[in-house]
Structures are given as C-alpha cells and as structure tokens.
Short mmCIF file of C-alpha atoms in Angstrom, two decimals:
data_model
loop_
_atom_site.label_atom_id
_atom_site.label_comp_id
_atom_site.label_asym_id
_atom_site.label_seq_id
_atom_site.Cartn_x
_atom_site.Cartn_y
_atom_site.Cartn_z
CA MET A 1080 0.00 0.00 0.00
CA ASP A 1081 1.29 3.44 -0.94
CA PHE A 1082 0.72 5.75 2.05
CA GLU A 1083 1.75 8.87 0.12
CA ARG A 1084 -0.85 8.24 -2.51
CA LEU A 1085 -3.47 7.35 0.14
CA ASN A 1086 -2.74 10.56 2.12
CA GLY A 1087 -2.97 12.60 -1.11
CA ASP A 1088 -6.33 11.03 -1.96
CA ILE A 1089 -7.66 11.68 1.55
CA LYS A 1090 -6.53 15.33 1.39
CA GLU A 1091 -8.17 15.70 -2.03
CA MET A 1092 -11.47 14.22 -0.70
CA ARG A 1093 -11.39 16.56 2.33
CA ARG A 1094 -10.82 19.54 0.04
CA ARG A 1095 -13.79 18.48 -2.15
CA ASN A 1096 -15.96 17.94 0.93
CA ARG A 1097 -15.08 21.43 2.19
CA GLY A 1098 -16.02 22.88 -1.22
CA LEU A 1099 -19.28 20.93 -1.25
CA GLY A 1100 -19.98 22.00 2.36
CA LEU A 1101 -19.47 25.66 1.39
CA ALA A 1102 -21.78 25.22 -1.61
CA VAL A 1103 -24.48 23.62 0.56
CA GLY A 1104 -24.09 26.43 3.12
CA ALA A 1105 -24.44 29.07 0.39
CA LEU A 1106 -27.55 27.34 -0.97
CA ALA A 1107 -29.06 27.11 2.53
CA ALA A 1108 -28.34 30.82 3.13
CA GLY A 1109 -30.00 31.62 -0.22
CA GLN A 1110 -33.07 29.59 0.74
CA ILE A 1111 -33.33 31.39 4.09
CA LEU A 1112 -32.96 34.79 2.37
CA ALA A 1113 -35.66 33.86 -0.18
CA LEU A 1114 -37.98 32.75 2.66
CA VAL A 1115 -37.47 36.06 4.50
CA VAL A 1116 -38.22 38.03 1.33
CA ILE A 1117 -41.36 35.98 0.64
CA LEU A 1118 -42.61 36.42 4.22
CA ASN A 1119 -42.07 40.19 3.97
CA LEU A 1120 -44.02 40.35 0.70
CA LEU A 1121 -47.03 38.47 2.07
CA GLY A 1122 -48.49 41.56 3.78
CA THR A 1123 -47.89 43.87 0.82
CA VAL A 1124 -49.96 42.22 -1.88
CA ARG A 1125 -51.58 44.74 -4.18
CA THR A 1126 -54.89 43.82 -5.69
CA VAL A 1127 -55.83 45.53 -8.91
CA VAL A 1128 -59.45 46.66 -8.90
CA VAL A 1129 -61.12 48.69 -11.56
CA PRO A 1130 -62.95 51.95 -10.80
CA PRO A 1131 -65.87 53.00 -13.02
CA SER A 1132 -63.50 54.60 -15.53
CA LEU A 1133 -59.74 54.34 -15.90
CA ASN A 1134 -57.92 57.66 -16.30
CA LYS A 1135 -54.69 56.97 -14.38
CA THR A 1136 -52.78 54.00 -13.08
CA PHE A 1137 -53.22 53.22 -9.39
CA TRP A 1138 -52.60 50.56 -6.74
CA VAL A 1139 -54.61 48.99 -3.95
CA THR A 1140 -53.24 47.05 -0.96
CA ARG A 1141 -54.99 45.05 1.72
CA ASP A 1142 -56.39 48.13 3.50
CA GLN A 1143 -55.41 51.16 1.45
CA ALA A 1144 -55.69 52.65 -2.03
CA SER A 1145 -53.42 55.11 -3.84
CA ASN A 1146 -54.18 58.81 -4.28
CA GLU A 1147 -54.96 58.21 -7.96
CA TYR A 1148 -57.62 55.63 -7.09
CA LEU A 1149 -59.12 57.96 -4.46
CA GLU A 1150 -59.28 60.76 -7.04
CA GLN A 1151 -61.08 58.58 -9.57
CA MET A 1152 -63.53 57.09 -7.07
CA GLY A 1153 -64.12 60.47 -5.38
CA SER A 1154 -64.89 62.13 -8.73
CA PHE A 1155 -67.25 59.29 -9.63
CA ILE A 1156 -69.09 59.49 -6.30
CA ALA A 1157 -69.36 63.29 -6.57
CA TRP A 1158 -70.82 62.86 -10.07
CA LEU A 1159 -73.40 60.39 -8.73
CA VAL A 1160 -74.44 62.64 -5.84
CA LEU A 1161 -74.11 66.19 -7.20
CA ASP A 1162 -74.68 66.01 -10.96
CA VAL A 1163 -78.37 65.08 -11.01
CA THR A 1164 -81.66 65.87 -12.69
CA PRO A 1165 -85.16 64.71 -11.78
CA ALA A 1166 -84.85 62.08 -14.53
CA SER A 1167 -81.42 60.74 -13.48
CA ILE A 1168 -81.44 60.91 -9.69
CA ASP A 1169 -83.15 57.55 -9.09
CA TRP A 1170 -80.76 55.74 -11.42
CA LYS A 1171 -77.70 57.43 -9.87
CA LYS A 1172 -79.01 56.73 -6.36
CA ASP A 1173 -79.21 53.01 -7.13
CA ILE A 1174 -75.65 52.97 -8.50
CA LEU A 1175 -74.37 54.97 -5.50
CA LEU A 1176 -75.94 52.57 -3.01
CA GLY A 1177 -73.92 49.74 -4.58
CA TYR A 1178 -70.74 51.44 -3.32
CA VAL A 1179 -71.94 52.35 0.18
CA GLU A 1180 -70.56 50.75 3.35
CA PRO A 1181 -73.20 48.35 4.78
CA ASP A 1182 -73.77 50.30 8.02
CA GLN A 1183 -74.21 53.56 6.05
CA TYR A 1184 -76.65 52.09 3.52
CA GLY A 1185 -79.88 52.97 5.36
CA PRO A 1186 -79.05 56.60 6.24
CA LEU A 1187 -77.64 57.37 2.80
CA ARG A 1188 -80.57 55.72 1.04
CA THR A 1189 -83.02 57.82 3.08
CA ARG A 1190 -81.02 61.00 2.39
CA GLN A 1191 -80.93 60.31 -1.36
CA GLU A 1192 -84.65 59.47 -1.51
CA VAL A 1193 -85.54 62.72 0.26
CA GLU A 1194 -83.29 64.64 -2.12
CA ALA A 1195 -84.85 62.87 -5.12
CA GLU A 1196 -88.36 63.83 -3.99
CA ARG A 1197 -87.27 67.44 -3.43
CA LEU A 1198 -85.65 67.71 -6.89
CA LYS A 1199 -88.69 66.21 -8.59
CA ARG A 1200 -91.11 68.42 -6.66
CA ILE A 1201 -89.36 71.70 -7.58
CA ASN A 1202 -88.07 70.44 -10.99
CA ALA A 1203 -84.46 71.20 -10.07
CA ALA A 1204 -81.14 69.98 -11.37
CA THR A 1205 -77.64 70.36 -9.99
CA VAL A 1206 -74.39 70.38 -11.95
CA PHE A 1207 -71.05 70.09 -10.18
CA ALA A 1208 -67.79 71.11 -11.87
CA PRO A 1209 -64.81 69.87 -9.83
CA GLN A 1210 -61.89 72.28 -9.75
CA GLN A 1211 -59.55 70.73 -7.18
CA LEU A 1212 -59.05 67.22 -5.81
CA VAL A 1213 -57.09 66.79 -2.57
CA PRO A 1214 -56.66 63.09 -1.73
CA SER A 1215 -55.39 61.75 1.58
CA GLU A 1216 -53.90 58.26 1.36
CA GLU A 1217 -53.54 58.07 5.15
CA GLY A 1218 -57.19 58.94 5.80
CA GLN A 1219 -58.50 57.17 2.70
CA SER A 1220 -60.48 60.29 1.86
CA ILE A 1221 -60.57 63.07 -0.69
CA VAL A 1222 -61.69 66.68 -0.57
CA ILE A 1223 -63.33 67.84 -3.79
CA ARG A 1224 -63.68 71.57 -4.38
CA GLY A 1225 -65.66 73.00 -7.25
CA ARG A 1226 -68.63 74.98 -8.46
CA LEU A 1227 -72.18 73.72 -7.84
CA ARG A 1228 -74.81 75.17 -10.15
CA THR A 1229 -78.46 74.77 -9.23
CA LEU A 1230 -81.17 75.13 -11.86
CA VAL A 1231 -84.89 75.29 -11.06
CA ASN A 1232 -87.22 75.02 -14.06
CA GLY A 1233 -84.24 75.80 -16.30
CA PHE A 1234 -83.29 79.02 -14.49
CA GLU A 1235 -80.04 79.24 -12.55
CA THR A 1236 -80.75 79.86 -8.86
CA GLY A 1237 -77.32 79.16 -7.47
CA ASN A 1238 -73.71 79.07 -8.60
CA ASP A 1239 -71.57 78.60 -5.51
CA LEU A 1240 -68.11 77.35 -4.66
CA LYS A 1241 -68.50 74.20 -2.56
CA ALA A 1242 -66.24 71.61 -0.97
CA TYR A 1243 -67.08 68.02 -0.12
CA ARG A 1244 -65.20 65.35 1.82
CA VAL A 1245 -65.61 61.81 0.54
CA GLU A 1246 -64.36 59.11 2.93
CA PHE A 1247 -63.79 55.52 1.94
CA SER A 1248 -63.22 52.24 3.74
CA TYR A 1249 -61.70 49.14 2.26
CA ALA A 1250 -63.22 45.77 3.10
CA GLY A 1251 -63.98 42.57 1.32
CA ALA A 1252 -61.50 43.36 -1.49
CA ARG A 1253 -63.40 46.48 -2.54
CA MET A 1254 -63.68 50.15 -1.75
CA HIS A 1255 -66.83 51.30 0.07
CA LEU A 1256 -68.21 54.82 0.50
CA LYS A 1257 -68.04 55.65 4.20
CA SER A 1258 -69.35 59.23 4.10
CA PHE A 1259 -70.06 62.12 1.74
CA LYS A 1260 -70.48 65.50 3.37
CA GLU A 1261 -70.16 69.18 2.59
CA ILE A 1262 -67.39 71.01 4.40
CA PRO A 1263 -66.48 74.71 4.53
CA HIS A 1264 -64.93 75.60 1.16
CA ALA A 1265 -61.69 77.04 2.58
CA GLY A 1266 -61.02 74.11 4.96
CA ASN A 1267 -60.06 70.50 4.59
#
C-alpha cells in the first residue's frame, strides 16, 4: 500500500468535501434569504381593482388605495351625488348605493330618496364642476372643491363654490363609501 498516494487522496477528498460544504451552506443561506423576502411580501400584496373609468394608473393594498384611485372614485361618487336631474337621480341613487358601506346604507338611502323627492317636486337639477381634488392616502379620503350650479325650471338659482369630503373604507377586497359631506370651502 502506498501511504503517500493514500494521504494525497484523503486530502483531495477533504478539500472536495469542504467545497461541497461551502456550496451547501451558500444554498441554505440563499433559501433562508428567499424565505425572509417571501414572508415580507405576504403583507404587501396589491390587488388591482377597476374603478368606473380608468384615467390613471393606481394601486390597492390590503387596507389602502393610492391617491390616484381615491381621485377617480371620489370624482365618480361626486358625479353620482351632485350632478343630477329629476330624470337621473333615481338611477344614480341606485348605482351609488352599490358602493356604500353596509352600516351607512340605510341613512344614505333615506337621504338620497328625500333629495330625489325634493328635486322632482321643484323640478331642479344640480351640476357640479370639480376644480380641485385633494386626496389623503392616510385617511382614505378626498376633498373635492368646485362649483355647484343649481337650476330650477331651467333658471339658474345658485352658482356657488362648494367643498365636499368623501371618505372611503376598504373591506372585502373592494372600496366602500363611508361618508359624503359638505365642508367649509376654505377648509379641509
């Protein structure tokens, strides 16, 4: 038996084993790093939902939507509530109620039905022209400022600067209208 050759072979096998051990360690470290990255991404999944009309790109996460989405939804809701005629208010009311948060459904339905009766009784129409949109990603709300024209029997009876706050909540993989209220024009 040649001990020199045997010792050389043993040293060569140890060197290979060390190289293989380092490769296995690097692969294990890569697996652990990939697992950490995957676990961090689990809470940040963005679901793409489509507002009534697409004008800009936007994103939606588990509990929040981007400013662009708030602008589009806020403009749409303002159009449903403020841009009405006696002929269109019932149709717009029904569409609006499809976006309302469940616990706000009853009060908003009553408010819209009263407004519909009032508009029909006096033959009035309102037209809202948005001039400024101020979204708040943190509050999931938007302030819409613009001019509200009121027409009764075809004659303009009002042309005022108004501001409205539209608040949203996100549940069940969709955006819900939480509240729609007039605020002082100069404030937020």
